Short mmCIF file of C-alpha atoms in Angstrom, two decimals:
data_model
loop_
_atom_site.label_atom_id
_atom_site.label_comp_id
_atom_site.label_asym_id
_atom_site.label_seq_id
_atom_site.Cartn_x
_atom_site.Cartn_y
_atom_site.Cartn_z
CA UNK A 1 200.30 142.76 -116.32
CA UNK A 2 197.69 140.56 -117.15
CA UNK A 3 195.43 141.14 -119.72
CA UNK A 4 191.89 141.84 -118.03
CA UNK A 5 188.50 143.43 -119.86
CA UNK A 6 184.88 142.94 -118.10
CA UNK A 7 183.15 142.43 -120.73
CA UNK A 8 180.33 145.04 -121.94
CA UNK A 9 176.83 143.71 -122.61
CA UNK A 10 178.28 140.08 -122.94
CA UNK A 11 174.97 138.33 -122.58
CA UNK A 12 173.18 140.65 -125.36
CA UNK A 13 176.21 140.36 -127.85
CA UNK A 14 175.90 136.63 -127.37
CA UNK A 15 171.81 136.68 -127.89
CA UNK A 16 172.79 139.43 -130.91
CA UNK A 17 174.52 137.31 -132.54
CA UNK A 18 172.50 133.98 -132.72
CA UNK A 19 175.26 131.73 -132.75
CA UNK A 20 174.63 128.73 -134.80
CA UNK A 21 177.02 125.56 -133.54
CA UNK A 22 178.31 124.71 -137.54
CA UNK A 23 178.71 128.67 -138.17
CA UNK A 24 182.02 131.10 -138.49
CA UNK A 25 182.18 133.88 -136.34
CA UNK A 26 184.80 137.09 -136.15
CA UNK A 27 185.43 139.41 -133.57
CA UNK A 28 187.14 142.11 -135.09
CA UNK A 29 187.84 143.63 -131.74
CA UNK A 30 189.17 140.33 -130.01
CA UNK A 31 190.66 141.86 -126.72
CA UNK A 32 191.61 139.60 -123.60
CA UNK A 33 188.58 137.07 -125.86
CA UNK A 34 185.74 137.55 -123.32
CA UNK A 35 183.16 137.63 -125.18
CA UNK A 36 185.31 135.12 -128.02
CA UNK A 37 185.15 132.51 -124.97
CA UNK A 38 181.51 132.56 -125.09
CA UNK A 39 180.94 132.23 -128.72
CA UNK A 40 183.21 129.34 -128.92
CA UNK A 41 181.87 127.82 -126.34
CA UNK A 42 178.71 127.47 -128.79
CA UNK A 43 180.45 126.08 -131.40
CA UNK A 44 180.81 122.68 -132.58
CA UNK A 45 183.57 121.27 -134.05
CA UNK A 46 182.20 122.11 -137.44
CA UNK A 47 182.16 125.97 -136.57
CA UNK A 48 184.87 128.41 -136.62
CA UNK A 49 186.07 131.73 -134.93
CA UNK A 50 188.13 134.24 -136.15
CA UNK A 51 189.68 136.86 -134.00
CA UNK A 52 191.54 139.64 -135.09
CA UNK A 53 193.17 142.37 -133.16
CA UNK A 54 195.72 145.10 -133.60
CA UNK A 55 197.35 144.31 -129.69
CA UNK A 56 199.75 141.88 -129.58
CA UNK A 57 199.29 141.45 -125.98
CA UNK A 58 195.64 140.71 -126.99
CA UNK A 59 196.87 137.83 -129.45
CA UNK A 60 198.79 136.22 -127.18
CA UNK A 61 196.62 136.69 -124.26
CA UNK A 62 193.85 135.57 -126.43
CA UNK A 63 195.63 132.14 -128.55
CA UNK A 64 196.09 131.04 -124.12
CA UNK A 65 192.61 131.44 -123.17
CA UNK A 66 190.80 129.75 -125.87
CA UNK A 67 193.31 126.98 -126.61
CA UNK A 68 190.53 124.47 -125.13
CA UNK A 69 188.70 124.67 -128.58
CA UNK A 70 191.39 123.86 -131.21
CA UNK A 71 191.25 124.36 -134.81
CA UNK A 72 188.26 125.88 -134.51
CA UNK A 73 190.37 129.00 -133.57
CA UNK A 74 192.26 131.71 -136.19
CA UNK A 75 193.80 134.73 -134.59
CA UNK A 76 195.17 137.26 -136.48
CA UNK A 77 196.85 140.37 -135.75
CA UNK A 78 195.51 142.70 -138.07
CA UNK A 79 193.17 146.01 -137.90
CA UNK A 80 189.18 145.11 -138.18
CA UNK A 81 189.53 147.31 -141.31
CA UNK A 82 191.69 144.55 -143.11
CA UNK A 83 188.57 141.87 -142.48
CA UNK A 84 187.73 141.17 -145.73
CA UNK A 85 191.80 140.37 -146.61
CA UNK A 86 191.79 138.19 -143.31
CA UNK A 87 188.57 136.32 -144.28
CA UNK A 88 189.95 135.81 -147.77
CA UNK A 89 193.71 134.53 -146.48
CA UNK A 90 191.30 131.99 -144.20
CA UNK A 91 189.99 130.75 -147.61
CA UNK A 92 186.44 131.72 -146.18
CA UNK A 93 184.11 133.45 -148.44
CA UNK A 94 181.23 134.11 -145.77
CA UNK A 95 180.52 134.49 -142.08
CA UNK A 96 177.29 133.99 -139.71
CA UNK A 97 178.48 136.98 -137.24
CA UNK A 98 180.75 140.00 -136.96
CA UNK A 99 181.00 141.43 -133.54
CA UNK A 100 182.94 145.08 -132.56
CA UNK A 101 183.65 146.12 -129.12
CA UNK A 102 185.01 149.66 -130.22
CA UNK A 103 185.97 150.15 -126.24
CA UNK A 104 189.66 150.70 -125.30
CA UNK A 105 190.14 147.43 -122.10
CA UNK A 106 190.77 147.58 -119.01
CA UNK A 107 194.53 146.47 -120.00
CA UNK A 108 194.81 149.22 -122.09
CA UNK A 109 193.67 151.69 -119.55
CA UNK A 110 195.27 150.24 -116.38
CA UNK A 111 198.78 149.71 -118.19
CA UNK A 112 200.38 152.76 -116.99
CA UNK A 113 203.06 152.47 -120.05
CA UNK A 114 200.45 152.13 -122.44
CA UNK A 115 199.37 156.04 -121.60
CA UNK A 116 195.96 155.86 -122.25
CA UNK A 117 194.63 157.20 -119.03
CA UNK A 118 194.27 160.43 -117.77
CA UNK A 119 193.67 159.30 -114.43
CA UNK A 120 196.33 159.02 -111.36
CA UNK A 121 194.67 155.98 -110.32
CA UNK A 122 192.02 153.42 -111.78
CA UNK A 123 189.13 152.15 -109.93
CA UNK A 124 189.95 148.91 -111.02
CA UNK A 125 193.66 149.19 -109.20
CA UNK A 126 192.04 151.90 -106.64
CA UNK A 127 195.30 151.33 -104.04
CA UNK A 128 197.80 150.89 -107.02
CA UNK A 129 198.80 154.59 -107.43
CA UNK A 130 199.20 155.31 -111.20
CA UNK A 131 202.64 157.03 -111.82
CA UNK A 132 203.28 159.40 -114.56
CA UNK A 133 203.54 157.67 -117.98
CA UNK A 134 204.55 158.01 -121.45
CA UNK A 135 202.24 159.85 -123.98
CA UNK A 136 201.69 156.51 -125.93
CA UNK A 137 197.92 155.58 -126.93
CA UNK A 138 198.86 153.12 -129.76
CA UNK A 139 196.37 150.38 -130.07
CA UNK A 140 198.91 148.91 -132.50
CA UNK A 141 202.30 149.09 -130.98
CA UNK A 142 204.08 148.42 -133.89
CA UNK A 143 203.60 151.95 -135.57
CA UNK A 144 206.21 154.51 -134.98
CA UNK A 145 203.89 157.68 -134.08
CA UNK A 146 202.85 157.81 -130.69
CA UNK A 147 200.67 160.62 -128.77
CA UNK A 148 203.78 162.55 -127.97
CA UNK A 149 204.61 163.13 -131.61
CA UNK A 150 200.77 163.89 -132.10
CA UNK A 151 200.91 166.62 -129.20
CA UNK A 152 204.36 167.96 -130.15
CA UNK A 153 204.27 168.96 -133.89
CA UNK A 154 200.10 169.13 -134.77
CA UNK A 155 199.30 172.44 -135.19
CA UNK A 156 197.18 174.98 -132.88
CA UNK A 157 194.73 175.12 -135.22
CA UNK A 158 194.61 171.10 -135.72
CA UNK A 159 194.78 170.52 -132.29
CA UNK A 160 191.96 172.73 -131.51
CA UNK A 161 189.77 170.59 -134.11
CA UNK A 162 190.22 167.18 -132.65
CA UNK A 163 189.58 168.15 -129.49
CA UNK A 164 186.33 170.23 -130.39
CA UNK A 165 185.50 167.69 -132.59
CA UNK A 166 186.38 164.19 -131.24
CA UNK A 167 186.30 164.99 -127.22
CA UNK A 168 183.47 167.37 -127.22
CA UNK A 169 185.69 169.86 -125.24
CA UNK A 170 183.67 173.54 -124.50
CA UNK A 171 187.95 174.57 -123.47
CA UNK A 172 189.26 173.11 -126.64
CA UNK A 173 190.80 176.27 -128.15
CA UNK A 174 191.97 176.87 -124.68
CA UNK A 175 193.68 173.41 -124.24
CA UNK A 176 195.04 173.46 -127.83
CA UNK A 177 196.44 177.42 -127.21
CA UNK A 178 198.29 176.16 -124.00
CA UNK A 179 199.53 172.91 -125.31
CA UNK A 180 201.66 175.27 -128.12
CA UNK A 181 202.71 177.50 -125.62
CA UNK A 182 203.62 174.77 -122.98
CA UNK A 183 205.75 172.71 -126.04
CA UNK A 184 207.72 175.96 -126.83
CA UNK A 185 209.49 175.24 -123.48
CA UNK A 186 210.40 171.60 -124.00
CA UNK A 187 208.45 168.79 -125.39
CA UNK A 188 205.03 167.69 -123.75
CA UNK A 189 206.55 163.80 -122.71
CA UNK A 190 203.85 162.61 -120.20
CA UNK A 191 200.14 162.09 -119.50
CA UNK A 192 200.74 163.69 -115.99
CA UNK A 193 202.46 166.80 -117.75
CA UNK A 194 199.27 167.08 -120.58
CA UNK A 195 196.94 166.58 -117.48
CA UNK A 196 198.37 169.93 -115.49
CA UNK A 197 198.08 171.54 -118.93
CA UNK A 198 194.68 170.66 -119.79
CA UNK A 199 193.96 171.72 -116.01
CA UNK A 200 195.36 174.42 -115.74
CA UNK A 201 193.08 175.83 -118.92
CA UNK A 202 190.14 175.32 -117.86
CA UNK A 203 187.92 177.66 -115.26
CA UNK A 204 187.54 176.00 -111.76
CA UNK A 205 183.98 175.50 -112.21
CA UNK A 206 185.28 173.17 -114.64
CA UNK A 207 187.92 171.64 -113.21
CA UNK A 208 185.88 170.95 -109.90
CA UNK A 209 182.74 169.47 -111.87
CA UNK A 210 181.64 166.08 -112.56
CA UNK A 211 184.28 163.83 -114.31
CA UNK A 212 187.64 164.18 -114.64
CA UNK A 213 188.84 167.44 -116.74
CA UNK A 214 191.71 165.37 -118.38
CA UNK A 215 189.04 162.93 -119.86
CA UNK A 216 187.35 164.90 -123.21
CA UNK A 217 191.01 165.73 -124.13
CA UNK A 218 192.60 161.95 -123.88
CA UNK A 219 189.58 160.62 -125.77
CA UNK A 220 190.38 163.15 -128.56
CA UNK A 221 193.52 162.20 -128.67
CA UNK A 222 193.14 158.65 -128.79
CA UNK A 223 190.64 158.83 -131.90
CA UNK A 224 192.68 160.83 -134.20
CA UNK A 225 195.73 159.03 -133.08
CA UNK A 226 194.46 155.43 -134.19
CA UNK A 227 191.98 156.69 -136.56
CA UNK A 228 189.23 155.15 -134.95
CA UNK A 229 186.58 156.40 -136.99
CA UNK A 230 187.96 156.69 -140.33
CA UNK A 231 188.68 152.81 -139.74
CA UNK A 232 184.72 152.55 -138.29
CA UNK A 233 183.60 154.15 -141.54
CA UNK A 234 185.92 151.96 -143.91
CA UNK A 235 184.66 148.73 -142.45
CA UNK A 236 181.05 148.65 -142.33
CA UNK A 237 180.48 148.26 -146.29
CA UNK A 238 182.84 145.33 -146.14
CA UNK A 239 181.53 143.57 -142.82
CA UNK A 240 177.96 143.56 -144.13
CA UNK A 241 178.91 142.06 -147.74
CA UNK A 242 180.75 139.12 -145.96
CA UNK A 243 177.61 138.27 -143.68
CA UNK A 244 175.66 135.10 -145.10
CA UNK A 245 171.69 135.55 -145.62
CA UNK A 246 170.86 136.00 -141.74
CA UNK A 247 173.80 137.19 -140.68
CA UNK A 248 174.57 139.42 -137.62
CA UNK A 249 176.38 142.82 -137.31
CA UNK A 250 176.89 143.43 -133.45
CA UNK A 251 178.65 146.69 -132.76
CA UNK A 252 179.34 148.16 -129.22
CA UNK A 253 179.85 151.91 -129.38
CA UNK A 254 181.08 153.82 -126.58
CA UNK A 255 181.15 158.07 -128.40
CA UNK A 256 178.57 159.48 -129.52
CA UNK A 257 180.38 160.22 -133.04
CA UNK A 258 180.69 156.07 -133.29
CA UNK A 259 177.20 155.52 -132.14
CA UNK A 260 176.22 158.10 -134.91
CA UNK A 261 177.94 156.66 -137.85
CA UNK A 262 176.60 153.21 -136.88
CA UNK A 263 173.23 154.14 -136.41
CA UNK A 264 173.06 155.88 -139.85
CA UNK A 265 175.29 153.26 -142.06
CA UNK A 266 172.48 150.66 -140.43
CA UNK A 267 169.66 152.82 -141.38
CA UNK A 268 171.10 153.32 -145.17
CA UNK A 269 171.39 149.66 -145.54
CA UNK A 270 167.95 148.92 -144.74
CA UNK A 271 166.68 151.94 -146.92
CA UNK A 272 169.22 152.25 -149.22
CA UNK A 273 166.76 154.18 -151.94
CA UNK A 274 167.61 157.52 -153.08
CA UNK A 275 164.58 158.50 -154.93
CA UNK A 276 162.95 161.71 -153.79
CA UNK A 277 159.86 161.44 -151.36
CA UNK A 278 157.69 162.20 -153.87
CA UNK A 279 158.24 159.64 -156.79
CA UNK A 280 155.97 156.82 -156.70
CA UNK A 281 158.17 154.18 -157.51
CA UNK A 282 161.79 153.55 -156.90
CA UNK A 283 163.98 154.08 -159.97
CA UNK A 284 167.28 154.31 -158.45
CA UNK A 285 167.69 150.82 -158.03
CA UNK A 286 169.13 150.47 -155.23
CA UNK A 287 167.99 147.40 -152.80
CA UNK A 288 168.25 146.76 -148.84
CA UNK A 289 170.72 144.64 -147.36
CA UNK A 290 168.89 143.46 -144.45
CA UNK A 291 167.33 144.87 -141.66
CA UNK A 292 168.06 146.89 -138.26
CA UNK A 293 167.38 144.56 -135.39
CA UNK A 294 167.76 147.55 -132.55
CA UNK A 295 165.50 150.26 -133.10
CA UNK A 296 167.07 152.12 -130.48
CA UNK A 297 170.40 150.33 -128.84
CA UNK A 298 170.84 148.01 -126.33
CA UNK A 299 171.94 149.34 -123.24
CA UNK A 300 173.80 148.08 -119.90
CA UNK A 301 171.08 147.05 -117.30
CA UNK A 302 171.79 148.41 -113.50
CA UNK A 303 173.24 145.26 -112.36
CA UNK A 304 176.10 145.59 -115.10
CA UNK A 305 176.67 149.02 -114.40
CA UNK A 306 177.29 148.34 -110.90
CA UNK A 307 179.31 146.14 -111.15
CA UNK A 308 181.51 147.36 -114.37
CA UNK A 309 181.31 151.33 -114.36
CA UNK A 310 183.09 151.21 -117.72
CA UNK A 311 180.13 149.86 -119.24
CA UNK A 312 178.21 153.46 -118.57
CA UNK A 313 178.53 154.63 -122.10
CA UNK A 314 177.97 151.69 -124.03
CA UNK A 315 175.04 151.21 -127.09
CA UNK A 316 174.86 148.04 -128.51
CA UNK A 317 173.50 148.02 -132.36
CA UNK A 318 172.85 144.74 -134.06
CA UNK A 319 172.21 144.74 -138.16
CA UNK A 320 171.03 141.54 -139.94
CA UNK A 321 171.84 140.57 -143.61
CA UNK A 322 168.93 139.80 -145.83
CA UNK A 323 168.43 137.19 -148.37
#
């Protein structure tokens, strides 16, 4: 399958950024390179892109579609985490713009083998019906531990965290109780098997509401599997030091746990003082690193949402780097 992604808030990541044509760009979250296309499209032949993604099908999707610009292009498959190592190995000590799209693609999702969905059928592929698939979710394909092992040997008690915790889930000690029951049988192999569990704990008001009932559950899943936010948390420090004066943090967030730790890592670099209210003058020493450009985020506009449903969820938060 072909590796697709609309992507989210394109034209505001673009104006986020304020691409200069001599200046070096990464997008730590490079994907099928939608929104890549359209910063190198910006670029002279003095600029550079970097790309970096854990996917290999992204990487090789991604080295065919923006081929037209040259050596303007490094892809690397790495975690966004590793950026500062990548940057370094590039022999590049600063960048203009960092851009993160923290949204799983419509590849991802629509790849029945891949296992991320929860769903029987996509609306993207609405007549392609979606048989039952492995319990994968690896962003990175390469690591041995898949959602199946996650599932099969995490504790109740574990279990009944992530879920709470990461998918929001008001049935999460439910869902974790059954999933221990149901693995005592035989091993929990396939999202349609974890679906008719999740299901089938959960009251029908529940399971008849808005939204899928599968959905809280995969998402929780997903996170702790990848470590998605330990890996969010671990990379903003980095990302801002390796921004030049006037650089541009652009972040897409699509939970509201991401959204959260953006928001606040944004708002502690632009006040980074710890001085209690009431002292007159700073004495902690401790200076801003720029400035929040998005005082509250940047959503999808109606035409975008009607036209990519996906996009629903998405907050776009843009940090720039000070002198």
């Amino acid at each position: 399958m072909e590796f697709k992604h609309v992507s989210v808030l394109l034209d505001e990541c673009i104006e986020g950024l304020a691409v200069k044509p001599d200046g070096i760009y990464v997008d730590g979250t490079l994907g099928g390179a939608g929104h890549a296309f359209h910063v190198c499209e910006r670029l002279s032949e003095k600029g550079q892109f970097i790309g970096i993604d854990q996917d290999e099908a992204a990487i090789r999707t991604s080295t065919e579609r923006l081929q037209p610009f040259g050596e303007r292009v490094h892809l690397v498959r790495s975690n966004y985490v590793n950026v500062k190592q990548v940057v370094k190995e590039l022999q590049i000590d600063k960048v203009d713009g960092i851009l993160l799209d923290l949204g799983v693609s419509s590849y991802q999702l629509d790849t029945k083998e891949r296992g991320f969905s929860h769903l029987p059928y996509t609306k993207i592929r609405v007549l392609s019906y979606m048989a039952d698939a492995p319990l994968d979710m690896r962003m990175d394909q390469s690591r041995d531990f898949t959602a199946k092992d996650l599932i099969n040997t995490y504790p109740e008690e574990k279990l009944y965290e992530i879920i709470k915790h990461y998918g929001e889930e008001r049935y999460a000690k439910s869902i974790a109780r059954s999933i221990c029951k149901k693995r005592q049988e035989k091993e929990i192999e396939t999202t349609g098997e974890l679906v008719d569990i999740i299901r089938s704990s959960m009251p029908a008001k529940a399971k008849n509401g808005k939204g899928h009932p599968a959905k809280r559950t995969f998402q929780a899943i997903r996170i702790e599997l990848n470590h998605e936010l330990d890996v969010l948390q671990d990379a903003l420090e980095d990302m801002v030091e390796l921004l030049n004066p006037g650089g541009r943090l652009c972040i897409i967030t699509f939970h509201s746990l991401e959204d959260r730790i953006v928001k606040n890592f944004f708002r502690k670099m632009e006040n980074p003082c710890t001085c209690p209210p009431d002292f007159p003058v700073c004495v902690c020493g401790k200076k801003p690193k720029g400035k929040v450009i998005t005082r509250k985020p940047i959503l999808p506009g109606e035409e975008e949402l009607a036209i990519n449903s996906r996009s629903k969820s998405a907050k776009l938060r843009i940090f720039e780097r000070g002198e």
